[in-house]
PDB file of N, CA and C in Angstrom:
ATOM      1  N   UNK A1431      37.832  14.198 -17.177  1.00  0.00           N
ATOM      2  CA  UNK A1431      37.865  12.705 -16.089  1.00  0.00           C
ATOM      3  C   UNK A1431      38.327  12.872 -14.759  1.00  0.00           C
ATOM      4  N   UNK A1432      37.129  12.398 -13.842  1.00  0.00           N
ATOM      5  CA  UNK A1432      37.047  12.225 -12.481  1.00  0.00           C
ATOM      6  C   UNK A1432      38.104  11.226 -11.950  1.00  0.00           C
ATOM      7  N   UNK A1433      38.340  11.856 -10.860  1.00  0.00           N
ATOM      8  CA  UNK A1433      39.386  11.377  -9.993  1.00  0.00           C
ATOM      9  C   UNK A1433      39.097   9.884  -9.929  1.00  0.00           C
ATOM     10  N   UNK A1434      39.963   8.684  -9.865  1.00  0.00           N
ATOM     11  CA  UNK A1434      40.025   7.350  -9.796  1.00  0.00           C
ATOM     12  C   UNK A1434      39.937   7.411  -8.040  1.00  0.00           C
ATOM     13  N   UNK A1435      38.706   6.424  -7.458  1.00  0.00           N
ATOM     14  CA  UNK A1435      38.764   6.480  -6.518  1.00  0.00           C
ATOM     15  C   UNK A1435      39.951   5.249  -5.666  1.00  0.00           C
ATOM     16  N   UNK A1436      40.229   6.001  -4.329  1.00  0.00           N
ATOM     17  CA  UNK A1436      41.562   5.089  -4.245  1.00  0.00           C
ATOM     18  C   UNK A1436      41.499   4.274  -3.256  1.00  0.00           C
ATOM     19  N   UNK A1437      42.129   3.184  -3.554  1.00  0.00           N
ATOM     20  CA  UNK A1437      41.448   1.849  -2.671  1.00  0.00           C
ATOM     21  C   UNK A1437      42.832   1.037  -2.271  1.00  0.00           C
ATOM     22  N   UNK A1438      44.035   1.780  -2.556  1.00  0.00           N
ATOM     23  CA  UNK A1438      44.917   1.415  -2.255  1.00  0.00           C
ATOM     24  C   UNK A1438      45.540   1.226  -0.357  1.00  0.00           C
ATOM     25  N   UNK A1439      46.224   0.276  -0.293  1.00  0.00           N
ATOM     26  CA  UNK A1439      46.804   0.457   1.142  1.00  0.00           C
ATOM     27  C   UNK A1439      47.706   1.313   1.687  1.00  0.00           C
ATOM     28  N   UNK A1440      47.342   2.083   1.628  1.00  0.00           N
ATOM     29  CA  UNK A1440      48.700   3.147   2.092  1.00  0.00           C
ATOM     30  C   UNK A1440      50.082   3.171   3.345  1.00  0.00           C
ATOM     31  N   UNK A1441      49.873   2.152   3.930  1.00  0.00           N
ATOM     32  CA  UNK A1441      50.480   1.654   4.926  1.00  0.00           C
ATOM     33  C   UNK A1441      51.969   0.837   4.270  1.00  0.00           C
ATOM     34  N   UNK A1442      51.664   1.244   3.005  1.00  0.00           N
ATOM     35  CA  UNK A1442      53.061  -0.037   2.739  1.00  0.00           C
ATOM     36  C   UNK A1442      54.254   1.532   2.496  1.00  0.00           C
ATOM     37  N   UNK A1443      53.801   2.854   3.162  1.00  0.00           N
ATOM     38  CA  UNK A1443      54.922   3.670   3.159  1.00  0.00           C
ATOM     39  C   UNK A1443      55.611   3.563   4.083  1.00  0.00           C
ATOM     40  N   UNK A1444      55.268   2.703   4.892  1.00  0.00           N
ATOM     41  CA  UNK A1444      55.667   2.482   6.463  1.00  0.00           C
ATOM     42  C   UNK A1444      56.757   1.677   5.922  1.00  0.00           C
ATOM     43  N   UNK A1445      57.022   1.177   5.319  1.00  0.00           N
ATOM     44  CA  UNK A1445      57.782  -0.144   4.667  1.00  0.00           C
ATOM     45  C   UNK A1445      59.266   0.430   3.519  1.00  0.00           C
ATOM     46  N   UNK A1446      58.526   1.019   2.770  1.00  0.00           N
ATOM     47  CA  UNK A1446      59.347   1.186   1.396  1.00  0.00           C
ATOM     48  C   UNK A1446      59.258   2.894   1.339  1.00  0.00           C
ATOM     49  N   UNK A1447      60.318   3.372   0.628  1.00  0.00           N
ATOM     50  CA  UNK A1447      60.550   4.421  -0.546  1.00  0.00           C
ATOM     51  C   UNK A1447      59.366   4.656  -0.813  1.00  0.00           C
ATOM     52  N   UNK A1448      59.257   6.111  -0.623  1.00  0.00           N
ATOM     53  CA  UNK A1448      57.600   6.662  -2.019  1.00  0.00           C
ATOM     54  C   UNK A1448      58.642   6.490  -3.519  1.00  0.00           C
ATOM     55  N   UNK A1449      57.965   5.591  -4.278  1.00  0.00           N
ATOM     56  CA  UNK A1449      58.781   5.946  -5.606  1.00  0.00           C
ATOM     57  C   UNK A1449      58.506   7.129  -6.625  1.00  0.00           C
ATOM     58  N   UNK A1450      57.522   8.326  -6.089  1.00  0.00           N
ATOM     59  CA  UNK A1450      57.329   9.642  -6.722  1.00  0.00           C
ATOM     60  C   UNK A1450      58.124  10.654  -6.037  1.00  0.00           C
ATOM     61  N   UNK A1451      58.147  10.362  -4.839  1.00  0.00           N
ATOM     62  CA  UNK A1451      59.116  11.900  -4.023  1.00  0.00           C
ATOM     63  C   UNK A1451      60.311  10.997  -3.196  1.00  0.00           C
ATOM     64  N   UNK A1452      60.479  10.211  -3.149  1.00  0.00           N
ATOM     65  CA  UNK A1452      61.950   9.522  -2.086  1.00  0.00           C
ATOM     66  C   UNK A1452      61.386   9.351  -0.866  1.00  0.00           C
ATOM     67  N   UNK A1453      59.906   9.780  -0.456  1.00  0.00           N
ATOM     68  CA  UNK A1453      60.171   9.907   1.297  1.00  0.00           C
ATOM     69  C   UNK A1453      60.062   8.187   2.105  1.00  0.00           C
ATOM     70  N   UNK A1454      61.079   8.155   2.890  1.00  0.00           N
ATOM     71  CA  UNK A1454      61.513   7.046   3.323  1.00  0.00           C
ATOM     72  C   UNK A1454      60.824   7.154   5.306  1.00  0.00           C
ATOM     73  N   UNK A1455      60.026   6.699   5.169  1.00  0.00           N
ATOM     74  CA  UNK A1455      59.315   6.843   7.013  1.00  0.00           C
ATOM     75  C   UNK A1455      60.316   6.028   7.898  1.00  0.00           C
ATOM     76  N   UNK A1456      60.591   4.869   7.646  1.00  0.00           N
ATOM     77  CA  UNK A1456      61.409   4.518   8.247  1.00  0.00           C
ATOM     78  C   UNK A1456      63.433   5.292   9.022  1.00  0.00           C
ATOM     79  N   UNK A1457      62.793   5.805   7.417  1.00  0.00           N
ATOM     80  CA  UNK A1457      64.886   6.284   7.588  1.00  0.00           C
ATOM     81  C   UNK A1457      64.683   8.060   8.543  1.00  0.00           C
ATOM     82  N   UNK A1458      63.363   8.257   8.778  1.00  0.00           N
ATOM     83  CA  UNK A1458      63.160   9.835   9.595  1.00  0.00           C
ATOM     84  C   UNK A1458      62.744   9.549  10.576  1.00  0.00           C
ATOM     85  N   UNK A1459      64.248  10.666  11.302  1.00  0.00           N
ATOM     86  CA  UNK A1459      65.230  10.461  12.548  1.00  0.00           C
ATOM     87  C   UNK A1459      63.535  10.479  13.408  1.00  0.00           C
ATOM     88  N   UNK A1460      63.220  10.304  14.734  1.00  0.00           N
ATOM     89  CA  UNK A1460      61.962  10.288  15.705  1.00  0.00           C
ATOM     90  C   UNK A1460      62.231  12.226  16.048  1.00  0.00           C
ATOM     91  N   UNK A1461      63.404  12.619  16.297  1.00  0.00           N
ATOM     92  CA  UNK A1461      63.512  13.898  17.086  1.00  0.00           C
ATOM     93  C   UNK A1461      63.407  14.881  16.076  1.00  0.00           C
ATOM     94  N   UNK A1462      63.271  14.617  14.644  1.00  0.00           N
ATOM     95  CA  UNK A1462      63.699  15.689  13.341  1.00  0.00           C
ATOM     96  C   UNK A1462      62.299  15.347  12.772  1.00  0.00           C
ATOM     97  N   UNK A1463      60.846  14.693  13.295  1.00  0.00           N
ATOM     98  CA  UNK A1463      59.712  14.478  12.716  1.00  0.00           C
ATOM     99  C   UNK A1463      59.167  16.110  12.775  1.00  0.00           C
ATOM    100  N   UNK A1464      59.063  16.971  14.550  1.00  0.00           N
ATOM    101  CA  UNK A1464      58.117  17.764  14.699  1.00  0.00           C
ATOM    102  C   UNK A1464      58.525  19.091  13.823  1.00  0.00           C
ATOM    103  N   UNK A1465      60.080  19.444  13.652  1.00  0.00           N
ATOM    104  CA  UNK A1465      60.854  20.372  12.513  1.00  0.00           C
ATOM    105  C   UNK A1465      60.369  20.246  11.493  1.00  0.00           C
ATOM    106  N   UNK A1466      60.499  18.724  11.295  1.00  0.00           N
ATOM    107  CA  UNK A1466      60.117  18.412   9.679  1.00  0.00           C
ATOM    108  C   UNK A1466      59.012  18.815   9.166  1.00  0.00           C
ATOM    109  N   UNK A1467      57.452  18.647  10.247  1.00  0.00           N
ATOM    110  CA  UNK A1467      56.807  19.006  10.219  1.00  0.00           C
ATOM    111  C   UNK A1467      56.276  20.560   9.757  1.00  0.00           C
ATOM    112  N   UNK A1468      56.843  20.995  10.102  1.00  0.00           N
ATOM    113  CA  UNK A1468      56.806  22.935  10.970  1.00  0.00           C
ATOM    114  C   UNK A1468      57.573  23.972   9.354  1.00  0.00           C
ATOM    115  N   UNK A1469      58.014  23.231   8.969  1.00  0.00           N
ATOM    116  CA  UNK A1469      58.932  23.167   7.591  1.00  0.00           C
ATOM    117  C   UNK A1469      57.929  23.063   6.576  1.00  0.00           C
ATOM    118  N   UNK A1470      57.205  21.755   6.936  1.00  0.00           N
ATOM    119  CA  UNK A1470      56.354  21.937   5.277  1.00  0.00           C
ATOM    120  C   UNK A1470      55.298  22.379   5.785  1.00  0.00           C
ATOM    121  N   UNK A1471      54.528  22.511   7.004  1.00  0.00           N
ATOM    122  CA  UNK A1471      53.329  23.822   7.127  1.00  0.00           C
ATOM    123  C   UNK A1471      53.673  24.901   6.784  1.00  0.00           C
ATOM    124  N   UNK A1472      54.718  25.527   6.786  1.00  0.00           N
ATOM    125  CA  UNK A1472      55.455  26.884   6.053  1.00  0.00           C
ATOM    126  C   UNK A1472      54.985  26.692   4.585  1.00  0.00           C
ATOM    127  N   UNK A1473      55.379  26.126   3.940  1.00  0.00           N
ATOM    128  CA  UNK A1473      55.314  25.872   2.546  1.00  0.00           C
ATOM    129  C   UNK A1473      54.136  25.715   2.314  1.00  0.00           C
ATOM    130  N   UNK A1474      53.356  24.888   2.851  1.00  0.00           N
ATOM    131  CA  UNK A1474      51.829  25.083   2.228  1.00  0.00           C
ATOM    132  C   UNK A1474      51.282  26.797   2.535  1.00  0.00           C
ATOM    133  N   UNK A1475      51.656  27.143   3.694  1.00  0.00           N
ATOM    134  CA  UNK A1475      51.074  28.669   3.863  1.00  0.00           C
ATOM    135  C   UNK A1475      50.887  29.437   2.441  1.00  0.00           C
ATOM    136  N   UNK A1476      52.658  29.006   1.894  1.00  0.00           N
ATOM    137  CA  UNK A1476      52.740  29.613   0.588  1.00  0.00           C
ATOM    138  C   UNK A1476      51.934  29.425  -0.267  1.00  0.00           C
ATOM    139  N   UNK A1477      51.732  28.076  -0.218  1.00  0.00           N
ATOM    140  CA  UNK A1477      50.904  27.392  -1.671  1.00  0.00           C
ATOM    141  C   UNK A1477      49.588  27.851  -1.720  1.00  0.00           C
ATOM    142  N   UNK A1478      48.818  27.490  -0.085  1.00  0.00           N
ATOM    143  CA  UNK A1478      47.785  28.528  -0.268  1.00  0.00           C
ATOM    144  C   UNK A1478      47.147  29.878  -0.292  1.00  0.00           C
ATOM    145  N   UNK A1479      48.873  30.944  -0.252  1.00  0.00           N
ATOM    146  CA  UNK A1479      47.638  31.879  -0.651  1.00  0.00           C
ATOM    147  C   UNK A1479      48.411  32.517  -2.641  1.00  0.00           C
ATOM    148  N   UNK A1480      49.096  31.358  -2.990  1.00  0.00           N
ATOM    149  CA  UNK A1480      48.765  31.204  -4.623  1.00  0.00           C
ATOM    150  C   UNK A1480      47.526  31.573  -5.323  1.00  0.00           C
ATOM    151  N   UNK A1481      48.087  32.317  -6.234  1.00  0.00           N
ATOM    152  CA  UNK A1481      46.597  33.066  -7.463  1.00  0.00           C
ATOM    153  C   UNK A1481      45.931  31.406  -8.238  1.00  0.00           C
ATOM    154  N   UNK A1482      46.440  30.144  -8.079  1.00  0.00           N
ATOM    155  CA  UNK A1482      45.673  28.936  -8.953  1.00  0.00           C
ATOM    156  C   UNK A1482      45.253  28.313  -7.511  1.00  0.00           C
ATOM    157  N   UNK A1483      45.429  28.569  -6.705  1.00  0.00           N
ATOM    158  CA  UNK A1483      45.374  27.471  -5.778  1.00  0.00           C
ATOM    159  C   UNK A1483      44.232  26.349  -5.601  1.00  0.00           C
ATOM    160  N   UNK A1484      43.009  27.256  -6.370  1.00  0.00           N
ATOM    161  CA  UNK A1484      41.621  26.031  -6.403  1.00  0.00           C
ATOM    162  C   UNK A1484      41.585  25.361  -8.417  1.00  0.00           C
ATOM    163  N   UNK A1485      43.184  25.749  -8.617  1.00  0.00           N
ATOM    164  CA  UNK A1485      42.969  25.310 -10.049  1.00  0.00           C
ATOM    165  C   UNK A1485      43.699  23.634  -9.983  1.00  0.00           C
ATOM    166  N   UNK A1486      43.371  22.743 -11.480  1.00  0.00           N
ATOM    167  CA  UNK A1486      43.723  21.598 -11.360  1.00  0.00           C
ATOM    168  C   UNK A1486      44.690  21.378 -12.465  1.00  0.00           C
ATOM    169  N   UNK A1487      45.643  21.255 -12.547  1.00  0.00           N
ATOM    170  CA  UNK A1487      46.852  21.176 -13.820  1.00  0.00           C
ATOM    171  C   UNK A1487      45.870  20.381 -14.646  1.00  0.00           C
ATOM    172  N   UNK A1488      45.951  18.745 -13.655  1.00  0.00           N
ATOM    173  CA  UNK A1488      44.745  18.157 -15.066  1.00  0.00           C
ATOM    174  C   UNK A1488      43.625  17.738 -13.890  1.00  0.00           C
ATOM    175  N   UNK A1489      42.574  17.218 -14.770  1.00  0.00           N
ATOM    176  CA  UNK A1489      40.944  17.092 -14.474  1.00  0.00           C
ATOM    177  C   UNK A1489      41.199  15.614 -13.384  1.00  0.00           C
ATOM    178  N   UNK A1490      42.510  14.902 -14.060  1.00  0.00           N
ATOM    179  CA  UNK A1490      42.298  13.688 -12.900  1.00  0.00           C
ATOM    180  C   UNK A1490      43.314  14.030 -11.691  1.00  0.00           C
ATOM    181  N   UNK A1491      44.178  15.319 -11.223  1.00  0.00           N
ATOM    182  CA  UNK A1491      44.320  15.335 -10.373  1.00  0.00           C
ATOM    183  C   UNK A1491      43.686  16.592  -9.578  1.00  0.00           C
ATOM    184  N   UNK A1492      44.291  16.605  -8.196  1.00  0.00           N
ATOM    185  CA  UNK A1492      43.310  17.303  -7.533  1.00  0.00           C
ATOM    186  C   UNK A1492      44.276  18.947  -7.270  1.00  0.00           C
ATOM    187  N   UNK A1493      43.534  19.734  -7.032  1.00  0.00           N
ATOM    188  CA  UNK A1493      44.196  21.014  -6.967  1.00  0.00           C
ATOM    189  C   UNK A1493      44.568  21.540  -6.049  1.00  0.00           C
ATOM    190  N   UNK A1494      45.857  22.454  -4.923  1.00  0.00           N
ATOM    191  CA  UNK A1494      46.556  22.342  -4.088  1.00  0.00           C
ATOM    192  C   UNK A1494      45.702  22.813  -2.756  1.00  0.00           C
ATOM    193  N   UNK A1495      44.768  23.026  -3.355  1.00  0.00           N
ATOM    194  CA  UNK A1495      43.374  23.294  -2.124  1.00  0.00           C
ATOM    195  C   UNK A1495      43.051  21.896  -1.854  1.00  0.00           C
ATOM    196  N   UNK A1496      42.839  21.242  -2.672  1.00  0.00           N
ATOM    197  CA  UNK A1496      42.282  20.277  -2.279  1.00  0.00           C
ATOM    198  C   UNK A1496      43.240  19.210  -1.649  1.00  0.00           C
ATOM    199  N   UNK A1497      44.486  19.089  -2.529  1.00  0.00           N
ATOM    200  CA  UNK A1497      45.676  18.279  -1.330  1.00  0.00           C
ATOM    201  C   UNK A1497      45.698  19.157   0.151  1.00  0.00           C
ATOM    202  N   UNK A1498      45.570  20.245   0.202  1.00  0.00           N
ATOM    203  CA  UNK A1498      45.663  20.825   1.715  1.00  0.00           C
ATOM    204  C   UNK A1498      44.743  20.400   2.345  1.00  0.00           C
ATOM    205  N   UNK A1499      43.382  19.930   2.088  1.00  0.00           N
ATOM    206  CA  UNK A1499      41.553  19.837   2.833  1.00  0.00           C
ATOM    207  C   UNK A1499      41.746  18.116   2.863  1.00  0.00           C
ATOM    208  N   UNK A1500      42.705  18.125   2.334  1.00  0.00           N
ATOM    209  CA  UNK A1500      42.927  15.927   2.299  1.00  0.00           C
ATOM    210  C   UNK A1500      43.764  15.951   3.420  1.00  0.00           C
ATOM    211  N   UNK A1501      45.055  16.793   3.266  1.00  0.00           N
ATOM    212  CA  UNK A1501      45.823  16.874   4.568  1.00  0.00           C
ATOM    213  C   UNK A1501      45.577  17.196   6.039  1.00  0.00           C
ATOM    214  N   UNK A1502      44.551  17.771   6.072  1.00  0.00           N
ATOM    215  CA  UNK A1502      43.823  18.163   7.015  1.00  0.00           C
ATOM    216  C   UNK A1502      42.859  17.049   7.797  1.00  0.00           C
ATOM    217  N   UNK A1503      42.417  16.436   6.705  1.00  0.00           N
ATOM    218  CA  UNK A1503      41.107  15.439   6.842  1.00  0.00           C
ATOM    219  C   UNK A1503      42.487  14.392   7.331  1.00  0.00           C
ATOM    220  N   UNK A1504      43.233  14.087   6.906  1.00  0.00           N
ATOM    221  CA  UNK A1504      44.198  12.783   7.390  1.00  0.00           C
ATOM    222  C   UNK A1504      44.842  12.781   8.681  1.00  0.00           C
ATOM    223  N   UNK A1505      44.872  14.183   8.782  1.00  0.00           N
ATOM    224  CA  UNK A1505      45.381  15.036  10.131  1.00  0.00           C
ATOM    225  C   UNK A1505      44.638  14.674  11.532  1.00  0.00           C
ATOM    226  N   UNK A1506      43.515  14.913  10.811  1.00  0.00           N
ATOM    227  CA  UNK A1506      42.448  14.446  12.068  1.00  0.00           C
ATOM    228  C   UNK A1506      41.936  13.107  12.237  1.00  0.00           C
ATOM    229  N   UNK A1507      41.938  12.241  11.050  1.00  0.00           N
ATOM    230  CA  UNK A1507      42.175  11.042  11.340  1.00  0.00           C
ATOM    231  C   UNK A1507      43.331  10.335  11.951  1.00  0.00           C
ATOM    232  N   UNK A1508      44.129  10.653  11.552  1.00  0.00           N
ATOM    233  CA  UNK A1508      45.291  10.201  12.350  1.00  0.00           C
ATOM    234  C   UNK A1508      45.229  10.528  14.313  1.00  0.00           C
ATOM    235  N   UNK A1509      45.115  11.368  14.091  1.00  0.00           N
ATOM    236  CA  UNK A1509      44.532  12.234  15.637  1.00  0.00           C
ATOM    237  C   UNK A1509      43.906  11.664  16.368  1.00  0.00           C
ATOM    238  N   UNK A1510      42.653  11.131  15.911  1.00  0.00           N
ATOM    239  CA  UNK A1510      41.502  10.188  16.584  1.00  0.00           C
ATOM    240  C   UNK A1510      42.257   8.638  16.593  1.00  0.00           C
ATOM    241  N   UNK A1511      42.946   8.604  15.524  1.00  0.00           N
ATOM    242  CA  UNK A1511      43.826   6.904  15.698  1.00  0.00           C
ATOM    243  C   UNK A1511      44.955   7.023  17.238  1.00  0.00           C
ATOM    244  N   UNK A1512      45.524   7.632  16.892  1.00  0.00           N
ATOM    245  CA  UNK A1512      46.580   8.269  17.848  1.00  0.00           C
ATOM    246  C   UNK A1512      45.802   7.875  19.375  1.00  0.00           C
ATOM    247  N   UNK A1513      44.737   8.990  19.298  1.00  0.00           N
ATOM    248  CA  UNK A1513      43.877   8.983  21.091  1.00  0.00           C
ATOM    249  C   UNK A1513      43.419   7.739  21.541  1.00  0.00           C
ATOM    250  N   UNK A1514      43.236   6.767  19.929  1.00  0.00           N
ATOM    251  CA  UNK A1514      42.657   5.586  20.310  1.00  0.00           C
ATOM    252  C   UNK A1514      43.581   4.681  20.705  1.00  0.00           C
ATOM    253  N   UNK A1515      45.259   4.434  20.165  1.00  0.00           N
ATOM    254  CA  UNK A1515      46.300   3.951  20.858  1.00  0.00           C
ATOM    255  C   UNK A1515      46.644   4.327  22.078  1.00  0.00           C
ATOM    256  N   UNK A1516      46.211   5.714  22.790  1.00  0.00           N
ATOM    257  CA  UNK A1516      46.554   5.902  23.798  1.00  0.00           C
ATOM    258  C   UNK A1516      45.633   5.147  24.969  1.00  0.00           C
ATOM    259  N   UNK A1517      44.414   5.313  24.580  1.00  0.00           N
ATOM    260  CA  UNK A1517      43.690   5.150  25.622  1.00  0.00           C
ATOM    261  C   UNK A1517      43.288   3.536  25.825  1.00  0.00           C
ATOM    262  N   UNK A1518      43.411   2.866  24.836  1.00  0.00           N
ATOM    263  CA  UNK A1518      43.199   1.261  24.434  1.00  0.00           C
ATOM    264  C   UNK A1518      44.121   0.082  23.928  1.00  0.00           C
ATOM    265  N   UNK A1519      44.020  -0.866  24.845  1.00  0.00           N
ATOM    266  CA  UNK A1519      45.111  -1.618  24.009  1.00  0.00           C
ATOM    267  C   UNK A1519      44.321  -2.226  22.619  1.00  0.00           C
ATOM    268  N   UNK A1520      45.183  -2.503  22.065  1.00  0.00           N
ATOM    269  CA  UNK A1520      45.120  -3.305  20.977  1.00  0.00           C
ATOM    270  C   UNK A1520      43.351  -2.969  19.889  1.00  0.00           C
ATOM    271  N   UNK A1521      43.644  -1.623  19.886  1.00  0.00           N
ATOM    272  CA  UNK A1521      42.578  -0.603  19.233  1.00  0.00           C
ATOM    273  C   UNK A1521      42.634  -0.727  18.059  1.00  0.00           C
ATOM    274  N   UNK A1522      41.299  -1.226  17.242  1.00  0.00           N
ATOM    275  CA  UNK A1522      40.898  -1.256  15.868  1.00  0.00           C
ATOM    276  C   UNK A1522      40.596   0.163  15.255  1.00  0.00           C
ATOM    277  N   UNK A1523      41.142   0.480  13.682  1.00  0.00           N
ATOM    278  CA  UNK A1523      40.923   1.710  13.000  1.00  0.00           C
ATOM    279  C   UNK A1523      39.875   1.319  11.940  1.00  0.00           C
ATOM    280  N   UNK A1524      38.654   1.972  12.230  1.00  0.00           N
ATOM    281  CA  UNK A1524      37.800   1.897  11.121  1.00  0.00           C
ATOM    282  C   UNK A1524      38.440   2.547   9.556  1.00  0.00           C
ATOM    283  N   UNK A1525      37.639   1.861   8.115  1.00  0.00           N
ATOM    284  CA  UNK A1525      38.676   1.882   7.202  1.00  0.00           C
ATOM    285  C   UNK A1525      37.961   4.047   6.781  1.00  0.00           C
ATOM    286  N   UNK A1526      39.055   4.145   6.105  1.00  0.00           N
ATOM    287  CA  UNK A1526      38.582   5.991   5.802  1.00  0.00           C
ATOM    288  C   UNK A1526      38.709   6.217   5.050  1.00  0.00           C
ATOM    289  N   UNK A1527      37.406   6.559   4.115  1.00  0.00           N
ATOM    290  CA  UNK A1527      37.405   6.583   2.612  1.00  0.00           C
ATOM    291  C   UNK A1527      37.525   8.015   2.391  1.00  0.00           C
ATOM    292  N   UNK A1528      38.473   7.798   2.047  1.00  0.00           N
ATOM    293  CA  UNK A1528      39.407   9.612   1.610  1.00  0.00           C
ATOM    294  C   UNK A1528      38.053  10.262   0.823  1.00  0.00           C
ATOM    295  N   UNK A1529      38.271   9.106  -0.591  1.00  0.00           N
ATOM    296  CA  UNK A1529      36.743  10.085  -1.368  1.00  0.00           C
ATOM    297  C   UNK A1529      35.879  10.331  -0.183  1.00  0.00           C
ATOM    298  N   UNK A1530      35.520   9.571  -0.082  1.00  0.00           N
ATOM    299  CA  UNK A1530      33.705  10.422   0.686  1.00  0.00           C
ATOM    300  C   UNK A1530      34.007  11.590   1.647  1.00  0.00           C
ATOM    301  N   UNK A1531      35.113  11.389   2.174  1.00  0.00           N
ATOM    302  CA  UNK A1531      35.157  12.413   3.317  1.00  0.00           C
ATOM    303  C   UNK A1531      35.804  13.886   2.171  1.00  0.00           C
ATOM    304  N   UNK A1532      36.380  13.872   0.960  1.00  0.00           N
ATOM    305  CA  UNK A1532      36.241  14.802   0.314  1.00  0.00           C
ATOM    306  C   UNK A1532      35.203  15.499  -0.329  1.00  0.00           C
TER     307      UNK A1532
END
């Protein structure tokens, strides 16, 4: 069974906690964000060094490598949007089709 295309508006994570992992973006202190990113980066190095990095637990769930590539792509998109915010007043952001990117 292939992965179902994602059409969700993911900006909801800025307003409410994630029911799956409990992440609550508004409660993350800004001064702790960079340290948190470094901790998670270290964890990903360990995950990507694992023997089953390309294996999917189920057909409809990405492998660790696919998730890592998605995070890479998401950070690239976020970086581009940040640049737009810093260089333009009232920028608009094009829709990002993460499935097409994958």
